[in-house]
CSV table of C-alpha atoms in Angstrom, one decimal:
chain,number,residue,atom,x,y,z
A,1,MET,CA,-0.1,0.3,0.0
A,2,THR,CA,1.6,3.4,-0.9
A,3,ALA,CA,1.7,6.2,1.8
A,4,ARG,CA,-0.2,9.3,1.3
A,5,PRO,CA,1.6,12.2,0.6
A,6,ALA,CA,1.9,14.3,3.7
A,7,GLN,CA,3.6,17.9,5.7
A,8,VAL,CA,3.8,18.5,8.7
A,9,LEU,CA,2.3,21.8,10.3
A,10,VAL,CA,3.1,23.8,12.8
A,11,GLU,CA,-0.2,25.0,14.4
A,12,GLY,CA,1.6,27.5,16.8
A,13,PRO,CA,4.4,27.2,19.2
A,14,GLY,CA,5.6,24.1,20.9
A,15,ALA,CA,2.2,22.3,18.8
A,16,HIS,CA,2.4,21.1,14.7
A,17,ARG,CA,0.4,17.7,13.8
A,18,VAL,CA,1.3,15.2,10.8
A,19,GLU,CA,-1.6,15.9,7.8
A,20,ASP,CA,-2.6,14.9,4.4
A,21,HIS,CA,-0.7,16.8,2.0
A,22,THR,CA,-2.7,18.1,-1.3
A,23,PRO,CA,-0.3,19.4,-4.0
A,24,ARG,CA,-1.3,23.1,-5.4
A,25,GLU,CA,-1.6,22.8,-8.8
A,26,PRO,CA,1.1,26.0,-10.4
A,27,ALA,CA,-0.5,28.8,-11.3
A,28,PRO,CA,1.0,30.9,-14.4
A,29,GLY,CA,5.3,31.9,-13.8
A,30,GLU,CA,4.9,29.1,-10.7
A,31,ALA,CA,6.7,25.1,-10.7
A,32,LEU,CA,5.3,22.6,-9.1
A,33,VAL,CA,8.6,20.6,-7.2
A,34,ALA,CA,8.3,16.9,-5.3
A,35,VAL,CA,10.6,17.3,-2.8
A,36,HIS,CA,13.1,15.2,-2.1
A,37,ALA,CA,14.6,16.6,1.2
A,38,VAL,CA,14.5,19.4,3.7
A,39,GLY,CA,17.0,20.0,5.8
A,40,ILE,CA,16.4,21.8,9.2
A,41,CYS,CA,18.6,24.3,11.2
A,42,GLY,CA,18.1,26.3,14.0
A,43,SER,CA,16.4,29.0,12.5
A,44,ASP,CA,13.4,25.2,12.1
A,45,ARG,CA,13.8,25.1,15.8
A,46,GLU,CA,12.8,29.1,16.7
A,47,VAL,CA,9.5,28.5,14.6
A,48,TYR,CA,8.7,25.6,16.7
A,49,GLN,CA,9.2,27.0,19.9
A,50,GLY,CA,8.0,30.0,18.8
A,51,ASN,CA,11.0,32.7,19.9
A,52,ARG,CA,11.5,33.9,15.9
A,53,PRO,CA,10.7,37.5,15.8
A,54,GLU,CA,8.0,38.6,15.4
A,55,GLY,CA,7.0,39.8,11.8
A,56,TYR,CA,10.3,36.4,10.8
A,57,VAL,CA,7.0,34.2,11.3
A,58,ARG,CA,3.4,33.4,10.2
A,59,TYR,CA,1.1,30.6,12.3
A,60,PRO,CA,-0.3,28.0,11.3
A,61,LEU,CA,2.6,27.3,9.3
A,62,THR,CA,4.6,24.5,7.1
A,63,PRO,CA,8.1,24.8,7.7
A,64,GLY,CA,11.0,23.7,5.3
A,65,HIS,CA,13.6,26.3,4.4
A,66,GLU,CA,16.6,23.6,3.0
A,67,TRP,CA,15.3,21.1,-0.1
A,68,SER,CA,16.3,19.5,-3.4
A,69,GLY,CA,13.5,18.5,-5.7
A,70,THR,CA,12.4,17.9,-9.1
A,71,VAL,CA,10.3,20.1,-10.6
A,72,ARG,CA,7.1,17.7,-11.7
A,73,ALA,CA,5.4,20.7,-12.7
A,74,VAL,CA,4.7,23.8,-14.5
A,75,GLY,CA,2.6,26.8,-15.1
A,76,ALA,CA,1.4,29.4,-17.6
A,77,GLY,CA,4.3,31.5,-18.9
A,78,VAL,CA,7.6,29.2,-17.6
A,79,PRO,CA,9.6,26.8,-20.0
A,80,ALA,CA,8.4,22.8,-20.1
A,81,SER,CA,11.7,22.1,-20.1
A,82,LEU,CA,12.1,22.6,-16.8
A,83,VAL,CA,9.7,19.8,-15.7
A,84,GLY,CA,11.9,16.6,-14.7
A,85,ARG,CA,14.9,18.9,-14.1
A,86,LYS,CA,16.1,18.4,-11.0
A,87,VAL,CA,15.8,22.2,-8.7
A,88,VAL,CA,16.9,24.2,-5.6
A,89,GLY,CA,15.3,27.9,-5.0
A,90,GLU,CA,15.3,30.7,-3.4
A,91,GLY,CA,14.2,31.3,0.1
A,92,PHE,CA,12.9,34.4,-0.3
A,93,ARG,CA,10.0,36.0,-2.1
A,94,ASN,CA,11.2,39.5,-2.9
A,95,CYS,CA,9.3,41.7,-5.0
A,96,GLN,CA,11.7,42.1,-8.2
A,97,VAL,CA,10.6,46.1,-9.3
A,98,CYS,CA,12.8,48.3,-5.9
A,99,ASP,CA,15.1,49.9,-6.3
A,100,ARG,CA,17.2,46.3,-3.5
A,101,CYS,CA,15.6,44.2,-6.3
A,102,HIS,CA,16.3,45.4,-9.5
A,103,ALA,CA,20.1,45.6,-7.7
A,104,GLY,CA,20.2,42.1,-7.7
A,105,GLU,CA,20.0,43.0,-3.4
A,106,THR,CA,16.5,40.5,-3.3
A,107,THR,CA,17.8,40.2,0.8
A,108,LEU,CA,16.6,43.2,1.4
A,109,CYS,CA,13.9,43.5,-0.6
A,110,SER,CA,11.9,46.9,1.0
A,111,ALA,CA,8.3,45.6,0.0
A,112,GLY,CA,9.1,43.2,3.3
A,113,TYR,CA,10.2,40.6,4.7
A,114,GLU,CA,8.3,37.1,3.2
A,115,GLU,CA,10.4,34.0,2.7
A,116,THR,CA,10.0,29.8,2.7
A,117,GLY,CA,8.3,27.7,5.6
A,118,PHE,CA,8.8,31.3,7.7
A,119,THR,CA,5.4,33.1,6.1
A,120,GLN,CA,5.2,30.6,3.0
A,121,PRO,CA,4.2,27.2,3.0
A,122,GLY,CA,8.4,25.2,3.3
A,123,ALA,CA,9.0,21.5,1.9
A,124,MET,CA,8.2,19.8,4.3
A,125,ALA,CA,5.5,18.4,3.5
A,126,ALA,CA,6.5,16.2,-0.1
A,127,THR,CA,5.4,18.7,-2.4
A,128,LEU,CA,6.4,22.9,-2.9
A,129,THR,CA,4.9,25.1,-5.5
A,130,LEU,CA,6.7,28.5,-5.7
A,131,PRO,CA,7.8,31.4,-7.9
A,132,ALA,CA,9.9,29.2,-10.9
A,133,ARG,CA,12.3,32.4,-10.7
A,134,LEU,CA,14.2,31.4,-8.0
A,135,LEU,CA,14.9,27.8,-9.2
A,136,HIS,CA,18.6,26.9,-9.5
A,137,PRO,CA,18.1,23.6,-11.9
A,138,LEU,CA,20.7,21.1,-10.7
A,139,PRO,CA,22.8,19.4,-13.5
A,140,ASP,CA,20.8,16.2,-14.6
A,141,ASP,CA,23.9,13.9,-12.5
A,142,ALA,CA,23.1,15.5,-9.2
A,143,ASP,CA,23.0,14.0,-5.3
A,144,LEU,CA,19.9,15.5,-4.0
A,145,THR,CA,20.7,13.9,-0.4
A,146,ALA,CA,24.1,16.8,-0.8
A,147,ALA,CA,21.9,19.7,-2.3
A,148,ALA,CA,19.1,20.1,0.1
A,149,LEU,CA,22.0,21.9,1.9
A,150,LEU,CA,22.8,24.0,-1.0
A,151,GLU,CA,20.3,26.9,1.1
A,152,PRO,CA,22.8,28.3,4.1
A,153,ALA,CA,26.1,27.0,1.0
A,154,ALA,CA,24.3,30.3,-0.9
A,155,CYS,CA,24.0,32.3,2.2
A,156,VAL,CA,28.3,30.9,2.8
A,157,ALA,CA,28.4,31.9,-1.2
A,158,ALA,CA,27.5,35.5,-0.2
A,159,ALA,CA,29.8,35.5,2.3
A,160,ALA,CA,33.3,33.6,-0.8
A,161,LEU,CA,32.0,35.9,-3.0
A,162,LYS,CA,31.5,39.3,-1.1
A,163,ALA,CA,35.8,38.2,0.9
A,164,ALA,CA,36.5,37.7,-2.8
A,165,ALA,CA,39.5,35.8,-1.9
A,166,ARG,CA,42.6,35.6,-4.0
A,167,PRO,CA,44.7,32.6,-4.6
A,168,GLY,CA,47.9,32.6,-2.8
A,169,GLU,CA,46.1,34.8,0.5
A,170,ARG,CA,46.5,34.0,4.2
A,171,VAL,CA,42.5,33.1,5.0
A,172,ALA,CA,40.3,32.1,8.0
A,173,VAL,CA,37.0,30.5,9.0
A,174,VAL,CA,35.8,31.1,12.4
A,175,GLY,CA,32.8,29.3,13.4
A,176,THR,CA,33.4,25.4,12.4
A,177,GLY,CA,29.6,24.6,11.8
A,178,THR,CA,28.1,22.8,8.7
A,179,LEU,CA,27.7,27.0,7.9
A,180,GLY,CA,31.9,26.7,8.8
A,181,MET,CA,32.5,23.5,7.2
A,182,PHE,CA,31.6,25.9,4.2
A,183,ALA,CA,34.0,28.3,4.3
A,184,VAL,CA,36.0,25.8,4.2
A,185,GLN,CA,35.3,24.8,0.5
A,186,PHE,CA,34.5,28.0,-1.0
A,187,LEU,CA,37.9,29.5,0.3
A,188,ARG,CA,39.9,26.3,-0.7
A,189,ALA,CA,38.4,26.7,-4.2
A,190,VAL,CA,39.9,29.8,-4.7
A,191,SER,CA,44.4,28.6,-3.5
A,192,PRO,CA,44.5,30.1,-0.8
A,193,ALA,CA,48.9,30.1,0.9
A,194,GLU,CA,47.4,29.0,3.9
A,195,LEU,CA,43.8,28.8,4.9
A,196,LEU,CA,43.8,28.4,9.0
A,197,VAL,CA,40.1,27.5,10.7
A,198,VAL,CA,39.3,28.5,14.6
A,199,GLY,CA,36.9,26.6,16.9
A,200,THR,CA,35.5,25.3,19.5
A,201,ARG,CA,35.5,21.7,19.7
A,202,ASP,CA,39.2,19.8,18.8
A,203,ASP,CA,37.1,17.1,17.3
A,204,ARG,CA,36.3,19.1,14.0
A,205,GLU,CA,40.2,19.5,13.4
A,206,ALA,CA,39.6,16.2,11.5
A,207,LEU,CA,36.8,16.9,8.3
A,208,SER,CA,37.9,20.7,9.1
A,209,ARG,CA,41.2,19.4,7.0
A,210,ARG,CA,39.5,17.3,5.0
A,211,PHE,CA,37.8,20.0,4.3
A,212,GLY,CA,40.8,21.7,3.0
A,213,ALA,CA,42.1,23.8,6.1
A,214,THR,CA,46.4,24.0,6.5
A,215,GLY,CA,45.6,24.3,9.9
A,216,PHE,CA,43.6,24.7,13.0
A,217,ARG,CA,42.8,26.4,16.6
A,218,LEU,CA,41.1,27.0,18.9
A,219,ARG,CA,40.4,30.3,20.0
A,220,ASP,CA,41.9,29.7,23.3
A,221,GLN,CA,45.2,29.4,22.0
A,222,ASP,CA,47.5,32.1,20.5
A,223,LEU,CA,46.7,33.3,17.4
A,224,PRO,CA,48.6,34.8,14.6
A,225,ASP,CA,46.7,38.2,13.5
A,226,ASP,CA,48.2,38.5,9.7
A,227,PHE,CA,45.3,37.7,7.8
A,228,ASP,CA,44.4,38.4,4.7
A,229,VAL,CA,41.3,37.7,4.9
A,230,VAL,CA,38.7,35.9,7.6
A,231,ILE,CA,34.9,35.0,7.5
A,232,GLU,CA,32.8,34.5,10.6
A,233,THR,CA,30.2,31.8,10.6
A,234,ALA,CA,30.4,30.6,14.3
A,235,GLY,CA,27.5,33.6,15.3
A,236,SER,CA,28.7,33.5,19.7
A,237,ALA,CA,29.0,37.0,21.5
A,238,SER,CA,32.7,37.1,20.8
A,239,ALA,CA,33.2,35.7,17.2
A,240,ALA,CA,33.8,39.1,15.8
A,241,ARG,CA,35.7,40.2,18.1
A,242,THR,CA,38.1,36.8,17.3
A,243,ALA,CA,38.3,37.3,13.8
A,244,ALA,CA,38.9,40.4,13.8
A,245,ALA,CA,42.0,40.2,14.9
A,246,LEU,CA,42.5,37.5,13.2
A,247,LEU,CA,43.4,39.6,10.3
A,248,ARG,CA,46.3,41.4,9.2
A,249,ARG,CA,46.4,45.9,8.7
A,250,GLY,CA,43.8,46.8,6.4
A,251,GLY,CA,42.4,43.1,6.0
A,252,ARG,CA,38.1,42.1,5.0
A,253,LEU,CA,36.6,40.6,7.1
A,254,VAL,CA,33.1,38.7,7.3
A,255,LEU,CA,30.8,38.5,8.7
A,256,THR,CA,27.2,36.2,9.0
A,257,GLY,CA,26.2,34.2,12.6
A,258,ILE,CA,24.4,36.4,13.8
A,259,PRO,CA,23.9,36.3,18.3
A,260,ALA,CA,22.4,37.0,21.0
A,261,PRO,CA,22.1,40.4,21.2
A,262,GLY,CA,24.3,42.1,23.8
A,263,ALA,CA,27.0,40.4,22.3
A,264,ASP,CA,30.9,41.6,21.9
A,265,GLY,CA,31.0,44.8,19.1
A,266,LEU,CA,33.5,46.0,17.1
A,267,ASP,CA,35.7,48.5,18.0
A,268,PRO,CA,35.7,51.0,16.2
A,269,THR,CA,38.5,52.4,17.3
A,270,ASP,CA,40.2,49.1,15.9
A,271,LEU,CA,38.8,49.2,12.7
A,272,VAL,CA,39.3,52.1,12.1
A,273,VAL,CA,43.4,52.3,12.9
A,274,ARG,CA,43.8,49.8,11.2
A,275,GLN,CA,41.7,50.7,8.0
A,276,LEU,CA,39.6,46.9,7.9
A,277,GLU,CA,36.9,46.4,5.6
A,278,VAL,CA,33.9,44.4,7.5
A,279,HIS,CA,31.3,43.5,5.6
A,280,THR,CA,28.1,41.2,6.5
A,281,VAL,CA,25.2,38.6,5.3
A,282,PHE,CA,21.9,37.3,6.4
A,283,GLY,CA,20.7,35.2,3.4
A,284,ALA,CA,21.4,34.4,0.1
A,285,PRO,CA,21.2,37.1,-3.0
A,286,PRO,CA,20.7,34.4,-7.1
A,287,ASP,CA,24.1,35.9,-7.8
A,288,ALA,CA,25.0,33.8,-4.3
A,289,TRP,CA,22.8,30.9,-5.3
A,290,ALA,CA,23.1,30.8,-8.6
A,291,HIS,CA,27.9,30.4,-7.2
A,292,ALA,CA,26.5,27.4,-5.0
A,293,VAL,CA,25.4,26.1,-7.5
A,294,ARG,CA,28.4,26.3,-9.4
A,295,VAL,CA,30.4,25.3,-7.2
A,296,PHE,CA,28.6,22.8,-6.0
A,297,GLY,CA,28.3,21.7,-10.0
A,298,ALA,CA,31.8,21.8,-10.5
A,299,GLY,CA,32.9,18.8,-7.5
A,300,LEU,CA,34.0,21.0,-5.4
A,301,LEU,CA,31.5,21.4,-2.4
A,302,ASP,CA,30.9,18.1,-0.7
A,303,PRO,CA,27.9,18.5,1.5
A,304,LEU,CA,27.0,14.9,2.0
A,305,PRO,CA,29.9,14.4,4.3
A,306,LEU,CA,27.5,16.9,6.9
A,307,VAL,CA,24.8,14.8,7.1
A,308,THR,CA,24.8,12.5,10.5
A,309,HIS,CA,20.2,13.0,10.2
A,310,GLU,CA,17.6,11.4,7.7
A,311,LEU,CA,14.8,10.6,9.5
A,312,PRO,CA,10.8,10.9,7.8
A,313,LEU,CA,8.6,13.8,8.1
A,314,THR,CA,6.6,11.9,10.6
A,315,GLU,CA,9.9,11.9,12.9
A,316,PHE,CA,8.7,16.2,12.8
A,317,PRO,CA,9.6,16.6,16.9
A,318,GLN,CA,12.6,14.5,17.2
A,319,ALA,CA,14.4,15.6,14.1
A,320,ILE,CA,13.6,19.5,16.3
A,321,GLU,CA,14.8,18.2,19.1
A,322,LEU,CA,18.1,16.7,17.5
A,323,VAL,CA,18.7,19.7,16.4
A,324,GLY,CA,19.0,21.7,20.0
A,325,ALA,CA,20.7,18.7,21.5
A,326,GLY,CA,24.4,20.4,21.6
A,327,ASP,CA,25.1,16.6,20.8
A,328,PRO,CA,28.7,17.0,19.3
A,329,LYS,CA,27.8,13.6,17.1
A,330,VAL,CA,24.9,15.8,15.5
A,331,GLY,CA,25.2,17.3,12.2
A,332,LYS,CA,22.5,18.5,9.5
A,333,VAL,CA,19.7,16.5,10.1
A,334,LEU,CA,18.1,15.8,7.4
A,335,LEU,CA,13.4,15.7,6.5
A,336,ARG,CA,12.6,12.8,4.1
A,337,PRO,CA,9.2,13.1,2.5
């Protein structure tokens, strides 16, 4: 007997059910995607627990913003050649007409915040229907399980593009989670002279080196101060300061982590005197998505070693618990519709 299509519905903080799913036929400009896998991150945990900032979630909600799948149908105005293609998709539902959208900065859309899996139905369901313009086709032989991690990879791709590391430069990554390991891979792809990873857990050294790190140090060890580029991914209260301290005068810093309010800020005197160049990243605009998909298709990005658990949709609460347990053996958790 074939299982009926299902979806997760979070009715409000701490309340959810798994119910039957009815695919929504694509309207003009839309595509219907059969979901292969959907990743869970800390923001999904916030949705379930009810501590996501006001305005950044709308209940009841089917979560899921990190996903991969295959296009099953398209609406009017969408190329029929998309049907059957393996795809991933952007989450931000930008307006396309404000000045920020026209500048390509779709994550800064001035029309307000709308995102798949937070204010719009997400991918913790058998299918997802969304604007076809948000899709990024993958190579025909792409591993869709690995591709489910391309959303966080795209966020790091945005950081890598802003860092603009050049071959032969000395680069570093602060943070050893999923984002940190992606940052290592993106930086490794530009052939740095040195690639240092700074973290808080020595059990992440082997994986860091597997992805291309040439050095590894714990945050409380003596750290160098002469790197050209540093990408911060940790999001801890002191991570930004740690990252800035690694830089040479005139070095380039990209911050991606979002610490709790009241975290130690960067010293403006230090920034000015050392003429540090500081960039920040929130989400991923289209060029970052395209970059992540390109690097993945070229075989320079390997997300699979980061996946430690794959569970069915019915085990949504167990998956959420895994993500927040703090167990070092838990990496990326995927749900499979």
